[in-house]
Amino acid sequence: MRYRPTDRVAVIATDDRVVLGVLPDGPILVLEDTAAAVWDAVVAMPVEDAIVHLGDRYGVAAQEIEPHLHRICGELLEAGVLMNDPDAQRRGRAAQG
Amino acid sequence: MTTSVATVSTWERVQLGHAALQWLAERAGIQVLHLKGPALDATLTRGPRLSTDADIWVRPSRIRDFVAALDTYEWSRVTDFGDGSPFEHASTWLHPAWGYVDVHRRFPGMRDGEETFDRLWADHTLTDIAGRACPVPSLTAQRLILMLHAARGDSPRAAGDMDLAWAEADPEMRHEIRELVADLGAEVGFAAAMGHLDAVRDRPEWALWAAFTRHGSRLGEWRGRFVAARGCRAKAGVLVRSLRVNRAHLEMDRGRPLSRGELVGAYVARLRRAAGELASTVRDRAITRRGEQEDRR
């Protein structure tokens, strides 16, 4: 599974902070520390890889990271700034088929 | 994760504002150019360009459509084109999340009209602002825009901008800027930026630029606006506006609507100030004339 930002978001990403503007009228969401790291990871790589990457970064087992990642992604999906990447899913199915 | 606007800096809001305006322009099918602030080329800044509002230039023939599109969302008009600067080039809007934006229908110093926008659009490039590809003028045009803005003298960064835009430009770039000046009829503003304004004294826009660059009186500024206005209707409009209190600006300064009494007081103060400046101008001219007569004797 892979996520990508929707067309309704403006993104300012710096070291430990991601500011998301929900277009066209807001609100503005601010992700800091681990939430920012989750955003950076899930828009850059498949979720499975993001879990491993974040586990390595914070020195925590993947099982511990996974529920936090799904909770944060759930909020971002609900806010309309993140979406499932259908192209990635299609590519995945084609590779399996 | 937090959702508080209070934790967002003005600079971040300005960038998000540019992105929101680009989103809106794309939906409405309207060409816009993003100016200054985060739209500025990295070679024209020393460190982050921390502007407090977003500036965009809308294709002039679509300005009404763009304003209508702003009205559709949560943008509210703060000043109209005629209420803003003496060049009447921009209208200010405010959004609860994105803050202030100046919507330009022209750029002071460049010839008014569609051809100017066409010329700049022809060699625009794209720059990333808050993750969105935003059209910006070419590097040459950005240098000229900085110079014309600096010439108006209302920017604390004017001297630094002139250094970046002109003093540090190589001969080839300076030649390109001069070519663009000719294409856009920007000779008067360019002369003002270069400190050679008197070389274009015969041009109608001269008086307005002179009032700005020499920090002249409000009367001088209105005289300049009158001379620069093309045609009787435009000149009549300038006369009417010269007597009107800029209610939007006063309300913005005070952060609340004006009462009827305050509005009347503002009108009285404005007329008094105008009368004072007129008397002072007449007195200065009489002294100058007397001096000239004595010199002739």
Tab-separated table of C-alpha atoms in Angstrom:
chain	number	residue	atom	x	y	z
A	1	MET	CA	0.000	0.000	0.000
A	2	ARG	CA	1.193	3.512	-0.778
A	3	TYR	CA	-0.095	7.000	-0.015
A	4	ARG	CA	0.364	10.281	-1.810
A	5	PRO	CA	-0.682	13.899	-1.104
A	6	THR	CA	-4.023	14.876	-2.622
A	7	ASP	CA	-4.439	17.755	-5.074
A	8	ARG	CA	-6.043	19.741	-2.247
A	9	VAL	CA	-2.969	20.270	-0.139
A	10	ALA	CA	-0.099	22.750	-0.035
A	11	VAL	CA	2.980	21.433	1.774
A	12	ILE	CA	5.881	23.170	3.510
A	13	ALA	CA	8.312	20.566	4.787
A	14	THR	CA	11.343	21.472	6.879
A	15	ASP	CA	13.533	19.356	9.174
A	16	ASP	CA	11.132	18.351	11.958
A	17	ARG	CA	8.007	20.143	10.850
A	18	VAL	CA	5.476	19.784	8.046
A	19	VAL	CA	2.831	22.470	7.512
A	20	LEU	CA	-0.153	21.377	5.430
A	21	GLY	CA	-2.647	23.839	3.988
A	22	VAL	CA	-5.958	22.246	3.047
A	23	LEU	CA	-7.111	23.995	-0.148
A	24	PRO	CA	-8.948	26.113	-0.938
A	25	ASP	CA	-9.980	27.491	2.495
A	26	GLY	CA	-7.953	25.693	5.157
A	27	PRO	CA	-7.516	24.612	7.850
A	28	ILE	CA	-3.756	24.509	8.344
A	29	LEU	CA	-2.404	21.320	9.896
A	30	VAL	CA	0.963	21.312	11.620
A	31	LEU	CA	2.863	18.046	11.967
A	32	GLU	CA	5.831	18.042	14.308
A	33	ASP	CA	8.488	15.512	15.294
A	34	THR	CA	7.222	11.944	14.779
A	35	ALA	CA	4.072	13.039	12.922
A	36	ALA	CA	6.280	14.986	10.486
A	37	ALA	CA	8.550	11.960	10.102
A	38	VAL	CA	5.513	9.782	9.320
A	39	TRP	CA	4.379	12.207	6.592
A	40	ASP	CA	7.863	12.352	5.055
A	41	ALA	CA	8.092	8.558	5.043
A	42	VAL	CA	4.648	7.646	3.731
A	43	VAL	CA	4.748	10.091	0.805
A	44	ALA	CA	8.221	8.842	-0.159
A	45	MET	CA	7.847	5.070	0.050
A	46	PRO	CA	5.312	2.214	0.437
A	47	VAL	CA	3.786	1.917	3.921
A	48	GLU	CA	5.614	-1.351	4.667
A	49	ASP	CA	8.976	0.305	3.949
A	50	ALA	CA	7.947	3.413	5.911
A	51	ILE	CA	7.317	1.266	9.000
A	52	VAL	CA	10.784	-0.305	8.754
A	53	HIS	CA	12.390	3.099	8.058
A	54	LEU	CA	10.744	4.752	11.064
A	55	GLY	CA	11.522	1.770	13.301
A	56	ASP	CA	15.205	2.078	12.372
A	57	ARG	CA	15.174	5.844	12.849
A	58	TYR	CA	13.662	5.758	16.321
A	59	GLY	CA	15.143	2.421	17.426
A	60	VAL	CA	11.693	0.913	17.963
A	61	ALA	CA	10.226	-2.397	16.784
A	62	ALA	CA	8.033	-2.250	13.667
A	63	GLN	CA	5.072	-3.634	15.640
A	64	GLU	CA	5.226	-0.625	17.937
A	65	ILE	CA	5.443	1.879	15.097
A	66	GLU	CA	2.663	0.401	12.973
A	67	PRO	CA	-0.412	1.416	15.043
A	68	HIS	CA	0.889	4.977	15.463
A	69	LEU	CA	1.533	5.260	11.730
A	70	HIS	CA	-1.945	3.977	10.857
A	71	ARG	CA	-3.562	6.378	13.350
A	72	ILE	CA	-1.710	9.413	11.931
A	73	CYS	CA	-2.377	8.357	8.325
A	74	GLY	CA	-6.042	7.818	9.205
A	75	GLU	CA	-6.284	11.414	10.450
A	76	LEU	CA	-4.529	12.714	7.350
A	77	LEU	CA	-6.836	10.694	5.067
A	78	GLU	CA	-9.836	12.078	6.933
A	79	ALA	CA	-8.490	15.632	6.591
A	80	GLY	CA	-8.290	15.120	2.828
A	81	VAL	CA	-4.563	15.775	2.534
A	82	LEU	CA	-3.482	12.173	1.965
A	83	MET	CA	-4.951	9.539	-0.360
A	84	ASN	CA	-4.303	5.959	-1.356
A	85	ASP	CA	-2.137	5.954	-4.455
A	86	PRO	CA	-4.187	3.971	-7.000
A	87	ASP	CA	-1.308	3.927	-9.495
A	88	ALA	CA	0.979	2.264	-6.958
A	89	GLN	CA	-1.737	-0.293	-6.163
A	90	ARG	CA	-2.225	-1.022	-9.872
A	91	ARG	CA	1.532	-1.368	-10.354
A	92	GLY	CA	1.648	-3.748	-7.366
A	93	ARG	CA	-1.164	-5.935	-8.743
A	94	ALA	CA	0.466	-6.020	-12.187
A	95	ALA	CA	3.778	-7.100	-10.653
A	96	GLN	CA	2.046	-9.895	-8.719
A	97	GLY	CA	-0.031	-10.994	-11.712
B	1	MET	CA	-0.771	16.530	15.209
B	2	THR	CA	-2.118	20.029	15.829
B	3	THR	CA	-4.524	22.102	13.808
B	4	SER	CA	-3.898	25.484	15.388
B	5	VAL	CA	-3.367	28.424	13.027
B	6	ALA	CA	-1.596	30.194	15.948
B	7	THR	CA	1.456	27.985	15.532
B	8	VAL	CA	1.923	28.975	11.891
B	9	SER	CA	4.303	31.826	11.061
B	10	THR	CA	3.359	34.674	8.732
B	11	TRP	CA	6.009	33.501	6.274
B	12	GLU	CA	4.455	30.027	6.188
B	13	ARG	CA	1.008	31.518	5.678
B	14	VAL	CA	2.301	33.663	2.799
B	15	GLN	CA	3.632	30.551	1.052
B	16	LEU	CA	0.361	28.687	1.615
B	17	GLY	CA	-1.470	31.772	0.294
B	18	HIS	CA	0.469	31.627	-2.967
B	19	ALA	CA	-0.377	27.926	-3.263
B	20	ALA	CA	-4.072	28.565	-2.526
B	21	LEU	CA	-4.227	31.302	-5.171
B	22	GLN	CA	-2.531	29.062	-7.729
B	23	TRP	CA	-5.028	26.281	-6.972
B	24	LEU	CA	-7.864	28.751	-7.451
B	25	ALA	CA	-6.377	30.175	-10.675
B	26	GLU	CA	-6.001	26.694	-12.150
B	27	ARG	CA	-9.594	25.788	-11.297
B	28	ALA	CA	-10.831	29.019	-12.902
B	29	GLY	CA	-8.517	28.634	-15.928
B	30	ILE	CA	-6.907	32.046	-15.320
B	31	GLN	CA	-3.234	32.815	-15.888
B	32	VAL	CA	-1.470	34.448	-12.932
B	33	LEU	CA	2.148	35.321	-12.222
B	34	HIS	CA	3.443	35.067	-8.661
B	35	LEU	CA	5.606	38.014	-7.593
B	36	LYS	CA	8.161	38.767	-4.902
B	37	GLY	CA	8.450	36.938	-1.559
B	38	PRO	CA	8.660	33.170	-2.014
B	39	ALA	CA	8.232	33.615	-5.790
B	40	LEU	CA	11.537	35.470	-6.058
B	41	ASP	CA	14.493	33.708	-7.674
B	42	ALA	CA	17.073	32.567	-5.105
B	43	THR	CA	19.766	34.692	-6.788
B	44	LEU	CA	17.759	37.820	-5.940
B	45	THR	CA	17.568	37.260	-2.218
B	46	ARG	CA	20.003	37.266	0.645
B	47	GLY	CA	18.490	34.712	2.999
B	48	PRO	CA	14.754	34.101	3.210
B	49	ARG	CA	12.556	36.819	1.759
B	50	LEU	CA	10.182	37.253	4.676
B	51	SER	CA	7.258	39.102	3.113
B	52	THR	CA	4.036	39.606	5.038
B	53	ASP	CA	1.618	39.191	2.132
B	54	ALA	CA	1.395	37.307	-1.149
B	55	ASP	CA	1.552	39.211	-4.439
B	56	ILE	CA	0.095	37.897	-7.662
B	57	TRP	CA	-0.476	39.488	-11.053
B	58	VAL	CA	-3.615	38.347	-12.826
B	59	ARG	CA	-4.015	38.457	-16.619
B	60	PRO	CA	-5.753	41.864	-16.905
B	61	SER	CA	-8.584	40.651	-19.156
B	62	ARG	CA	-9.517	38.051	-16.515
B	63	ILE	CA	-9.278	40.222	-13.413
B	64	ARG	CA	-13.055	40.327	-12.919
B	65	ASP	CA	-13.284	36.548	-13.201
B	66	PHE	CA	-10.481	36.142	-10.685
B	67	VAL	CA	-12.089	38.515	-8.215
B	68	ALA	CA	-15.360	36.631	-8.657
B	69	ALA	CA	-13.502	33.388	-7.929
B	70	LEU	CA	-12.026	34.886	-4.733
B	71	ASP	CA	-15.542	35.862	-3.688
B	72	THR	CA	-16.650	32.255	-4.072
B	73	TYR	CA	-14.297	31.176	-1.291
B	74	GLU	CA	-13.504	32.742	2.095
B	75	TRP	CA	-11.521	35.689	0.773
B	76	SER	CA	-12.777	39.144	1.724
B	77	ARG	CA	-11.844	42.384	0.010
B	78	VAL	CA	-9.872	44.840	2.180
B	79	THR	CA	-9.187	47.548	-0.416
B	80	ASP	CA	-10.321	48.057	-3.989
B	81	PHE	CA	-7.909	48.973	-6.793
B	82	GLY	CA	-8.678	52.686	-6.453
B	83	ASP	CA	-8.236	52.637	-2.658
B	84	GLY	CA	-4.731	51.226	-2.599
B	85	SER	CA	-1.580	52.873	-3.900
B	86	PRO	CA	-1.633	56.028	-6.072
B	87	PHE	CA	-0.814	53.740	-9.010
B	88	GLU	CA	-4.152	51.976	-8.416
B	89	HIS	CA	-2.522	48.728	-9.419
B	90	ALA	CA	-3.607	46.264	-6.751
B	91	SER	CA	-6.521	45.240	-4.578
B	92	THR	CA	-5.868	43.754	-1.133
B	93	TRP	CA	-7.738	40.655	0.069
B	94	LEU	CA	-7.710	38.774	3.358
B	95	HIS	CA	-8.296	35.111	4.057
B	96	PRO	CA	-8.782	33.733	7.600
B	97	ALA	CA	-6.178	31.014	7.009
B	98	TRP	CA	-3.812	32.431	4.365
B	99	GLY	CA	-3.650	36.076	5.428
B	100	TYR	CA	-3.241	39.047	3.086
B	101	VAL	CA	-2.772	39.002	-0.667
B	102	ASP	CA	-2.264	41.847	-3.127
B	103	VAL	CA	-4.007	41.037	-6.413
B	104	HIS	CA	-2.338	43.076	-9.164
B	105	ARG	CA	-4.033	44.127	-12.371
B	106	ARG	CA	-0.849	45.882	-13.552
B	107	PHE	CA	2.592	46.672	-12.217
B	108	PRO	CA	3.553	50.294	-11.484
B	109	GLY	CA	6.056	51.500	-14.047
B	110	MET	CA	5.072	49.075	-16.788
B	111	ARG	CA	2.627	49.958	-19.578
B	112	ASP	CA	-0.954	49.116	-18.648
B	113	GLY	CA	-2.692	46.371	-20.620
B	114	GLU	CA	-2.799	42.845	-21.917
B	115	GLU	CA	0.348	43.166	-24.058
B	116	THR	CA	2.528	43.702	-20.992
B	117	PHE	CA	1.184	40.567	-19.331
B	118	ASP	CA	1.587	38.670	-22.657
B	119	ARG	CA	5.226	39.752	-22.868
B	120	LEU	CA	5.960	38.544	-19.336
B	121	TRP	CA	3.915	35.374	-19.699
B	122	ALA	CA	5.797	34.475	-22.904
B	123	ASP	CA	8.991	33.697	-20.993
B	124	HIS	CA	7.653	32.814	-17.545
B	125	THR	CA	9.087	29.896	-15.614
B	126	LEU	CA	7.696	27.707	-12.818
B	127	THR	CA	8.813	27.741	-9.216
B	128	ASP	CA	7.761	25.487	-6.370
B	129	ILE	CA	5.844	27.253	-3.608
B	130	ALA	CA	4.438	25.022	-0.860
B	131	GLY	CA	4.588	22.044	-3.193
B	132	ARG	CA	2.727	23.665	-6.095
B	133	ALA	CA	4.198	24.724	-9.426
B	134	CYS	CA	3.613	28.479	-9.606
B	135	PRO	CA	4.282	30.568	-12.751
B	136	VAL	CA	6.753	33.410	-12.119
B	137	PRO	CA	8.265	36.038	-14.454
B	138	SER	CA	11.663	35.353	-16.038
B	139	LEU	CA	14.777	36.243	-14.050
B	140	THR	CA	15.240	39.385	-16.173
B	141	ALA	CA	11.651	40.461	-15.503
B	142	GLN	CA	12.050	39.731	-11.786
B	143	ARG	CA	15.073	42.047	-11.708
B	144	LEU	CA	13.083	44.803	-13.397
B	145	ILE	CA	10.131	44.286	-11.029
B	146	LEU	CA	12.446	44.590	-8.019
B	147	MET	CA	13.935	47.791	-9.458
B	148	LEU	CA	10.554	49.375	-10.167
B	149	HIS	CA	9.358	48.425	-6.701
B	150	ALA	CA	12.513	49.876	-5.138
B	151	ALA	CA	12.017	53.098	-7.122
B	152	ARG	CA	8.689	53.703	-5.398
B	153	GLY	CA	10.687	54.068	-2.205
B	154	ASP	CA	8.087	52.399	0.008
B	155	SER	CA	10.203	49.326	0.682
B	156	PRO	CA	12.782	49.229	3.497
B	157	ARG	CA	14.767	46.859	1.297
B	158	ALA	CA	14.965	49.274	-1.664
B	159	ALA	CA	18.742	49.851	-1.596
B	160	GLY	CA	19.520	46.158	-1.143
B	161	ASP	CA	17.110	45.230	-3.939
B	162	MET	CA	18.778	47.677	-6.327
B	163	ASP	CA	22.137	46.070	-5.529
B	164	LEU	CA	20.831	42.578	-6.193
B	165	ALA	CA	18.818	43.468	-9.287
B	166	TRP	CA	21.158	45.918	-11.032
B	167	ALA	CA	24.532	46.493	-9.352
B	168	GLU	CA	25.274	42.774	-9.313
B	169	ALA	CA	23.922	42.130	-12.832
B	170	ASP	CA	26.531	41.454	-15.529
B	171	PRO	CA	26.594	43.575	-18.738
B	172	GLU	CA	24.587	40.995	-20.679
B	173	MET	CA	21.862	40.906	-18.020
B	174	ARG	CA	21.768	44.716	-17.894
B	175	HIS	CA	21.311	44.757	-21.666
B	176	GLU	CA	18.385	42.315	-21.327
B	177	ILE	CA	16.810	44.488	-18.617
B	178	ARG	CA	17.094	47.578	-20.857
B	179	GLU	CA	15.471	45.648	-23.751
B	180	LEU	CA	12.616	44.624	-21.473
B	181	VAL	CA	12.219	48.232	-20.280
B	182	ALA	CA	11.728	49.292	-23.922
B	183	ASP	CA	9.289	46.410	-24.618
B	184	LEU	CA	7.164	47.250	-21.573
B	185	GLY	CA	7.257	51.051	-21.833
B	186	ALA	CA	8.918	51.142	-18.422
B	187	GLU	CA	11.304	54.018	-19.153
B	188	VAL	CA	9.981	56.404	-16.479
B	189	GLY	CA	9.996	53.905	-13.611
B	190	PHE	CA	13.386	52.624	-14.746
B	191	ALA	CA	14.753	56.187	-14.837
B	192	ALA	CA	13.379	56.716	-11.323
B	193	ALA	CA	15.098	53.545	-10.134
B	194	MET	CA	18.383	54.660	-11.690
B	195	GLY	CA	18.086	58.174	-10.227
B	196	HIS	CA	17.740	59.799	-13.675
B	197	LEU	CA	14.103	60.831	-13.460
B	198	ASP	CA	14.618	64.308	-14.901
B	199	ALA	CA	15.738	62.751	-18.189
B	200	VAL	CA	12.082	61.775	-18.812
B	201	ARG	CA	10.441	64.983	-17.586
B	202	ASP	CA	8.342	65.193	-20.765
B	203	ARG	CA	6.463	61.953	-19.995
B	204	PRO	CA	2.967	62.134	-18.417
B	205	GLU	CA	3.918	59.675	-15.656
B	206	TRP	CA	6.864	61.849	-14.568
B	207	ALA	CA	4.987	63.925	-11.952
B	208	LEU	CA	3.652	60.836	-10.167
B	209	TRP	CA	7.089	59.212	-9.980
B	210	ALA	CA	8.615	62.533	-8.927
B	211	ALA	CA	6.115	62.807	-6.054
B	212	PHE	CA	7.198	59.350	-4.876
B	213	THR	CA	10.923	59.394	-5.344
B	214	ARG	CA	11.281	62.861	-3.842
B	215	HIS	CA	8.886	62.162	-0.978
B	216	GLY	CA	6.638	64.997	-2.129
B	217	SER	CA	3.356	66.116	-0.582
B	218	ARG	CA	0.017	64.330	-0.984
B	219	LEU	CA	-0.992	67.258	-3.177
B	220	GLY	CA	2.002	66.577	-5.439
B	221	GLU	CA	1.043	62.918	-5.524
B	222	TRP	CA	-2.554	63.700	-6.568
B	223	ARG	CA	-1.292	66.195	-9.155
B	224	GLY	CA	0.910	63.410	-10.515
B	225	ARG	CA	-2.019	60.991	-10.615
B	226	PHE	CA	-4.100	63.585	-12.470
B	227	VAL	CA	-1.414	64.226	-15.093
B	228	ALA	CA	-0.721	60.503	-15.550
B	229	ALA	CA	-4.433	59.599	-15.988
B	230	ARG	CA	-5.301	59.054	-19.658
B	231	GLY	CA	-8.483	60.767	-20.889
B	232	CYS	CA	-11.131	63.019	-19.352
B	233	ARG	CA	-13.020	60.229	-17.593
B	234	ALA	CA	-9.899	58.925	-15.874
B	235	LYS	CA	-8.853	62.444	-14.858
B	236	ALA	CA	-12.324	63.136	-13.436
B	237	GLY	CA	-12.070	59.898	-11.458
B	238	VAL	CA	-8.770	61.052	-9.950
B	239	LEU	CA	-10.340	64.373	-8.901
B	240	VAL	CA	-13.252	62.644	-7.188
B	241	ARG	CA	-10.977	60.181	-5.370
B	242	SER	CA	-8.639	62.980	-4.266
B	243	LEU	CA	-11.401	64.350	-2.027
B	244	ARG	CA	-12.571	60.989	-0.723
B	245	VAL	CA	-11.359	59.593	2.593
B	246	ASN	CA	-9.715	56.181	2.224
B	247	ARG	CA	-12.101	54.442	4.578
B	248	ALA	CA	-10.695	50.964	3.948
B	249	HIS	CA	-7.186	52.038	4.945
B	250	LEU	CA	-8.355	53.870	8.056
B	251	GLU	CA	-10.371	50.855	9.149
B	252	MET	CA	-7.402	48.567	8.493
B	253	ASP	CA	-5.179	50.845	10.633
B	254	ARG	CA	-7.663	50.934	13.507
B	255	GLY	CA	-8.679	47.307	13.173
B	256	ARG	CA	-12.425	48.131	13.354
B	257	PRO	CA	-15.160	49.869	11.338
B	258	LEU	CA	-15.267	53.682	11.510
B	259	SER	CA	-18.198	55.410	13.204
B	260	ARG	CA	-20.077	58.139	11.322
B	261	GLY	CA	-18.440	60.810	13.527
B	262	GLU	CA	-14.955	59.427	12.880
B	263	LEU	CA	-15.634	59.398	9.143
B	264	VAL	CA	-16.760	63.035	9.190
B	265	GLY	CA	-13.685	63.916	11.280
B	266	ALA	CA	-11.454	62.159	8.748
B	267	TYR	CA	-13.044	64.183	5.903
B	268	VAL	CA	-12.483	67.455	7.788
B	269	ALA	CA	-8.862	66.526	8.560
B	270	ARG	CA	-8.276	65.582	4.924
B	271	LEU	CA	-9.677	68.870	3.599
B	272	ARG	CA	-7.635	70.845	6.178
B	273	ARG	CA	-4.461	68.985	5.206
B	274	ALA	CA	-5.138	69.573	1.495
B	275	ALA	CA	-5.767	73.276	2.117
B	276	GLY	CA	-2.551	73.518	4.157
B	277	GLU	CA	-0.504	71.808	1.441
B	278	LEU	CA	-2.094	74.028	-1.227
B	279	ALA	CA	-1.229	77.179	0.760
B	280	SER	CA	2.318	75.930	1.295
B	281	THR	CA	2.719	75.148	-2.437
B	282	VAL	CA	1.414	78.595	-3.424
B	283	ARG	CA	3.781	80.223	-0.887
B	284	ASP	CA	6.789	78.190	-2.145
B	285	ARG	CA	6.004	79.071	-5.750
B	286	ALA	CA	5.639	82.780	-4.901
B	287	ILE	CA	9.033	82.723	-3.149
B	288	THR	CA	10.628	80.910	-6.106
B	289	ARG	CA	9.091	83.406	-8.576
B	290	ARG	CA	10.231	86.386	-6.480
B	291	GLY	CA	13.748	84.924	-6.339
B	292	GLU	CA	13.773	84.462	-10.114
B	293	GLN	CA	12.621	88.073	-10.656
B	294	GLU	CA	15.342	89.382	-8.333
B	295	ASP	CA	17.942	87.255	-10.141
B	296	ARG	CA	16.851	88.754	-13.479
B	297	ARG	CA	17.262	92.283	-12.087
